[in-house]
């Protein structure tokens, strides 16, 4: 898809819907000696999520796993909805849309593996990462330059800000000194 068509499509998206493992994190599950799970999140992705929320977009998390780490991080970011332990992400996407008064075609969905394909099939825009499964990459409107957990979400957030002609306005808030 051309850059122009991609931005035109992105302009109409009202929600950013994200998988966690492989998108917001690098997809690795790290366990400590005591069995505690550890995850790393890119701070730039978190800021990107807050920036798109600042222009009125909703941010929704749909993940197949359950994790207190995800609950804590998404709460800290003020994410609109978090669905954990959801095997059928298409069903979860429909539920999220019903709760927020949206249609699935209003949503940009970002995922990296087969469990994300049911959401891909109904989302208005589909995005994955370079190391996403080949079947997901084949169906995506966009494959990011950055990898999951390494700024891929921020890349998409910046694209959404550009598509909605809000990038410079949002950036300007960071260029001024406030008293």
mmCIF file of C-alpha atoms in Angstrom:
data_model
loop_
_atom_site.group_PDB
_atom_site.id
_atom_site.type_symbol
_atom_site.label_atom_id
_atom_site.label_comp_id
_atom_site.label_asym_id
_atom_site.label_seq_id
_atom_site.Cartn_x
_atom_site.Cartn_y
_atom_site.Cartn_z
ATOM 1 C CA UNK A 1 0.000 0.000 0.000
ATOM 2 C CA UNK A 2 1.379 3.427 -0.887
ATOM 3 C CA UNK A 3 2.292 5.868 1.874
ATOM 4 C CA UNK A 4 -0.496 8.201 0.778
ATOM 5 C CA UNK A 5 -3.153 5.467 0.900
ATOM 6 C CA UNK A 6 -1.815 4.233 4.234
ATOM 7 C CA UNK A 7 -2.085 7.684 5.796
ATOM 8 C CA UNK A 8 -5.516 8.202 4.272
ATOM 9 C CA UNK A 9 -6.723 4.935 5.810
ATOM 10 C CA UNK A 10 -5.089 5.762 9.169
ATOM 11 C CA UNK A 11 -6.816 9.146 9.277
ATOM 12 C CA UNK A 12 -10.162 7.468 9.972
ATOM 13 C CA UNK A 13 -8.988 5.144 12.733
ATOM 14 C CA UNK A 14 -10.540 5.927 16.123
ATOM 15 C CA UNK A 15 -8.868 3.244 18.230
ATOM 16 C CA UNK A 16 -5.420 1.691 18.506
ATOM 17 C CA UNK A 17 -5.780 -1.956 19.498
ATOM 18 C CA UNK A 18 -2.645 -3.798 20.589
ATOM 19 C CA UNK A 19 -1.526 -7.310 21.337
ATOM 20 C CA UNK A 20 1.095 -7.462 24.095
ATOM 21 C CA UNK A 21 3.617 -10.273 23.563
ATOM 22 C CA UNK A 22 5.528 -9.556 20.374
ATOM 23 C CA UNK A 23 4.060 -6.056 19.988
ATOM 24 C CA UNK A 24 4.385 -4.130 23.270
ATOM 25 C CA UNK A 25 7.054 -6.554 24.472
ATOM 26 C CA UNK A 26 9.701 -8.448 22.549
ATOM 27 C CA UNK A 27 7.662 -11.641 22.803
ATOM 28 C CA UNK A 28 10.035 -13.405 25.142
ATOM 29 C CA UNK A 29 8.735 -14.811 28.415
ATOM 30 C CA UNK A 30 11.440 -14.459 31.056
ATOM 31 C CA UNK A 31 11.033 -16.307 34.342
ATOM 32 C CA UNK A 32 12.990 -15.659 37.521
ATOM 33 C CA UNK A 33 14.266 -18.456 39.793
ATOM 34 C CA UNK A 34 11.125 -18.036 41.876
ATOM 35 C CA UNK A 35 8.890 -18.401 38.801
ATOM 36 C CA UNK A 36 7.992 -14.715 38.543
ATOM 37 C CA UNK A 37 7.412 -13.547 34.991
ATOM 38 C CA UNK A 38 9.342 -10.537 33.738
ATOM 39 C CA UNK A 39 8.503 -8.316 30.751
ATOM 40 C CA UNK A 40 10.195 -5.278 29.277
ATOM 41 C CA UNK A 41 8.247 -2.447 27.683
ATOM 42 C CA UNK A 42 9.714 0.334 25.547
ATOM 43 C CA UNK A 43 9.018 3.662 27.226
ATOM 44 C CA UNK A 44 8.610 5.298 23.794
ATOM 45 C CA UNK A 45 5.679 2.995 23.046
ATOM 46 C CA UNK A 46 3.977 4.114 26.257
ATOM 47 C CA UNK A 47 4.406 7.780 25.404
ATOM 48 C CA UNK A 48 3.079 7.125 21.898
ATOM 49 C CA UNK A 49 -0.033 5.538 23.355
ATOM 50 C CA UNK A 50 -0.590 8.569 25.592
ATOM 51 C CA UNK A 51 -0.046 10.921 22.638
ATOM 52 C CA UNK A 52 -2.731 9.287 20.481
ATOM 53 C CA UNK A 53 -5.076 9.338 23.464
ATOM 54 C CA UNK A 54 -4.401 13.080 23.771
ATOM 55 C CA UNK A 55 -5.980 13.586 20.336
ATOM 56 C CA UNK A 56 -9.063 11.549 21.248
ATOM 57 C CA UNK A 57 -8.134 8.045 20.123
ATOM 58 C CA UNK A 58 -8.955 5.071 22.322
ATOM 59 C CA UNK A 59 -6.258 2.540 23.231
ATOM 60 C CA UNK A 60 -7.302 -1.074 23.751
ATOM 61 C CA UNK A 61 -5.191 -4.064 24.779
ATOM 62 C CA UNK A 62 -6.170 -7.612 23.774
ATOM 63 C CA UNK A 63 -3.824 -10.372 24.874
ATOM 64 C CA UNK A 64 -4.088 -14.135 25.080
ATOM 65 C CA UNK A 65 -2.090 -14.342 28.293
ATOM 66 C CA UNK A 66 -2.870 -13.035 31.776
ATOM 67 C CA UNK A 67 -0.246 -11.025 33.596
ATOM 68 C CA UNK A 68 -0.176 -8.679 36.576
ATOM 69 C CA UNK A 69 2.694 -6.881 34.832
ATOM 70 C CA UNK A 70 0.444 -6.020 31.878
ATOM 71 C CA UNK A 71 -2.355 -4.936 34.212
ATOM 72 C CA UNK A 72 0.037 -2.612 36.087
ATOM 73 C CA UNK A 73 1.686 -1.105 32.999
ATOM 74 C CA UNK A 74 -1.598 -0.479 31.192
ATOM 75 C CA UNK A 75 -3.145 1.028 34.326
ATOM 76 C CA UNK A 76 -0.145 3.368 34.633
ATOM 77 C CA UNK A 77 -0.682 4.443 31.016
ATOM 78 C CA UNK A 78 -4.425 4.994 31.418
ATOM 79 C CA UNK A 79 -5.342 2.541 28.662
ATOM 80 C CA UNK A 80 -9.070 2.614 27.900
ATOM 81 C CA UNK A 81 -9.735 -1.156 27.922
ATOM 82 C CA UNK A 82 -7.632 -4.220 28.724
ATOM 83 C CA UNK A 83 -8.722 -7.732 27.787
ATOM 84 C CA UNK A 84 -6.434 -10.485 29.102
ATOM 85 C CA UNK A 85 -6.639 -14.253 28.671
ATOM 86 C CA UNK A 86 -8.591 -13.925 25.426
ATOM 87 C CA UNK A 87 -8.049 -16.737 22.937
ATOM 88 C CA UNK A 88 -10.385 -15.330 20.279
ATOM 89 C CA UNK A 89 -9.158 -11.814 19.720
ATOM 90 C CA UNK A 90 -11.792 -11.106 17.069
ATOM 91 C CA UNK A 91 -14.557 -11.699 19.622
ATOM 92 C CA UNK A 92 -12.669 -9.518 22.137
ATOM 93 C CA UNK A 93 -12.316 -6.760 19.526
ATOM 94 C CA UNK A 94 -16.064 -6.828 18.858
ATOM 95 C CA UNK A 95 -16.750 -6.635 22.630
ATOM 96 C CA UNK A 96 -14.353 -3.701 23.016
ATOM 97 C CA UNK A 97 -16.020 -1.886 20.124
ATOM 98 C CA UNK A 98 -19.461 -2.443 21.644
ATOM 99 C CA UNK A 99 -18.282 -1.054 24.993
ATOM 100 C CA UNK A 100 -16.766 2.048 23.373
ATOM 101 C CA UNK A 101 -19.413 2.641 20.715
ATOM 102 C CA UNK A 102 -17.060 1.887 17.823
ATOM 103 C CA UNK A 103 -17.069 -0.423 14.824
ATOM 104 C CA UNK A 104 -14.196 -2.857 14.183
ATOM 105 C CA UNK A 105 -13.433 -0.972 10.973
ATOM 106 C CA UNK A 106 -12.725 2.101 13.152
ATOM 107 C CA UNK A 107 -9.804 0.211 14.710
ATOM 108 C CA UNK A 108 -6.156 -0.198 13.826
ATOM 109 C CA UNK A 109 -5.173 -3.624 15.153
ATOM 110 C CA UNK A 110 -1.529 -4.485 15.761
ATOM 111 C CA UNK A 111 -0.594 -8.153 16.232
ATOM 112 C CA UNK A 112 2.147 -10.598 15.321
ATOM 113 C CA UNK A 113 0.922 -14.205 15.261
ATOM 114 C CA UNK A 114 -1.944 -16.518 14.348
ATOM 115 C CA UNK A 115 -4.121 -15.710 17.394
ATOM 116 C CA UNK A 116 -4.305 -12.141 16.039
ATOM 117 C CA UNK A 117 -5.739 -13.166 12.659
ATOM 118 C CA UNK A 118 -9.383 -13.207 13.790
ATOM 119 C CA UNK A 119 -9.020 -9.547 14.830
ATOM 120 C CA UNK A 120 -7.122 -8.789 11.620
ATOM 121 C CA UNK A 121 -10.071 -10.113 9.622
ATOM 122 C CA UNK A 122 -12.438 -7.450 11.003
ATOM 123 C CA UNK A 123 -10.183 -4.478 11.848
ATOM 124 C CA UNK A 124 -10.125 -1.457 9.574
ATOM 125 C CA UNK A 125 -6.340 -1.399 9.483
ATOM 126 C CA UNK A 126 -3.884 -4.202 10.188
ATOM 127 C CA UNK A 127 -0.278 -3.707 11.330
ATOM 128 C CA UNK A 128 2.479 -6.102 12.340
ATOM 129 C CA UNK A 129 6.200 -6.125 13.086
ATOM 130 C CA UNK A 130 9.100 -7.405 10.931
ATOM 131 C CA UNK A 131 9.394 -10.608 12.958
ATOM 132 C CA UNK A 132 5.655 -11.252 12.936
ATOM 133 C CA UNK A 133 4.611 -14.598 11.491
ATOM 134 C CA UNK A 134 4.657 -14.718 7.682
ATOM 135 C CA UNK A 135 0.863 -15.248 7.529
ATOM 136 C CA UNK A 136 0.311 -12.112 9.605
ATOM 137 C CA UNK A 137 2.798 -10.068 7.563
ATOM 138 C CA UNK A 138 1.074 -11.242 4.376
ATOM 139 C CA UNK A 139 -2.282 -9.861 5.596
ATOM 140 C CA UNK A 140 -0.966 -6.607 7.084
ATOM 141 C CA UNK A 141 -1.481 -3.153 5.599
ATOM 142 C CA UNK A 142 1.805 -2.133 7.214
ATOM 143 C CA UNK A 143 4.870 -3.906 8.587
ATOM 144 C CA UNK A 144 6.742 -1.535 10.902
ATOM 145 C CA UNK A 145 10.472 -0.889 10.674
ATOM 146 C CA UNK A 146 10.890 -1.377 14.438
ATOM 147 C CA UNK A 147 10.450 -4.696 16.210
ATOM 148 C CA UNK A 148 7.928 -5.452 18.932
ATOM 149 C CA UNK A 149 9.017 -4.113 22.307
ATOM 150 C CA UNK A 150 11.525 -1.896 20.506
ATOM 151 C CA UNK A 151 9.480 1.115 19.406
ATOM 152 C CA UNK A 152 7.091 -0.460 16.874
ATOM 153 C CA UNK A 153 4.033 0.894 18.677
ATOM 154 C CA UNK A 154 5.552 4.394 18.805
ATOM 155 C CA UNK A 155 6.201 4.184 15.068
ATOM 156 C CA UNK A 156 2.497 3.482 14.509
ATOM 157 C CA UNK A 157 1.442 6.210 16.951
ATOM 158 C CA UNK A 158 3.585 8.755 15.102
ATOM 159 C CA UNK A 159 2.009 7.635 11.820
ATOM 160 C CA UNK A 160 -1.475 8.109 13.322
ATOM 161 C CA UNK A 161 -0.560 11.593 14.539
ATOM 162 C CA UNK A 162 0.680 12.492 11.052
ATOM 163 C CA UNK A 163 -2.430 10.989 9.411
ATOM 164 C CA UNK A 164 -4.684 13.071 11.657
ATOM 165 C CA UNK A 165 -2.614 16.230 11.048
ATOM 166 C CA UNK A 166 -1.860 16.433 14.774
ATOM 167 C CA UNK A 167 1.853 15.590 14.872
ATOM 168 C CA UNK A 168 3.206 19.162 14.840
ATOM 169 C CA UNK A 169 0.573 20.385 17.285
ATOM 170 C CA UNK A 170 1.351 17.614 19.783
ATOM 171 C CA UNK A 171 5.105 18.046 19.298
ATOM 172 C CA UNK A 172 4.813 21.787 19.954
ATOM 173 C CA UNK A 173 3.678 21.057 23.522
ATOM 174 C CA UNK A 174 7.093 19.503 24.159
ATOM 175 C CA UNK A 175 9.004 22.390 22.604
ATOM 176 C CA UNK A 176 7.664 25.105 24.897
ATOM 177 C CA UNK A 177 8.764 25.868 28.414
ATOM 178 C CA UNK A 178 5.895 26.042 30.871
ATOM 179 C CA UNK A 179 6.001 28.127 34.027
#
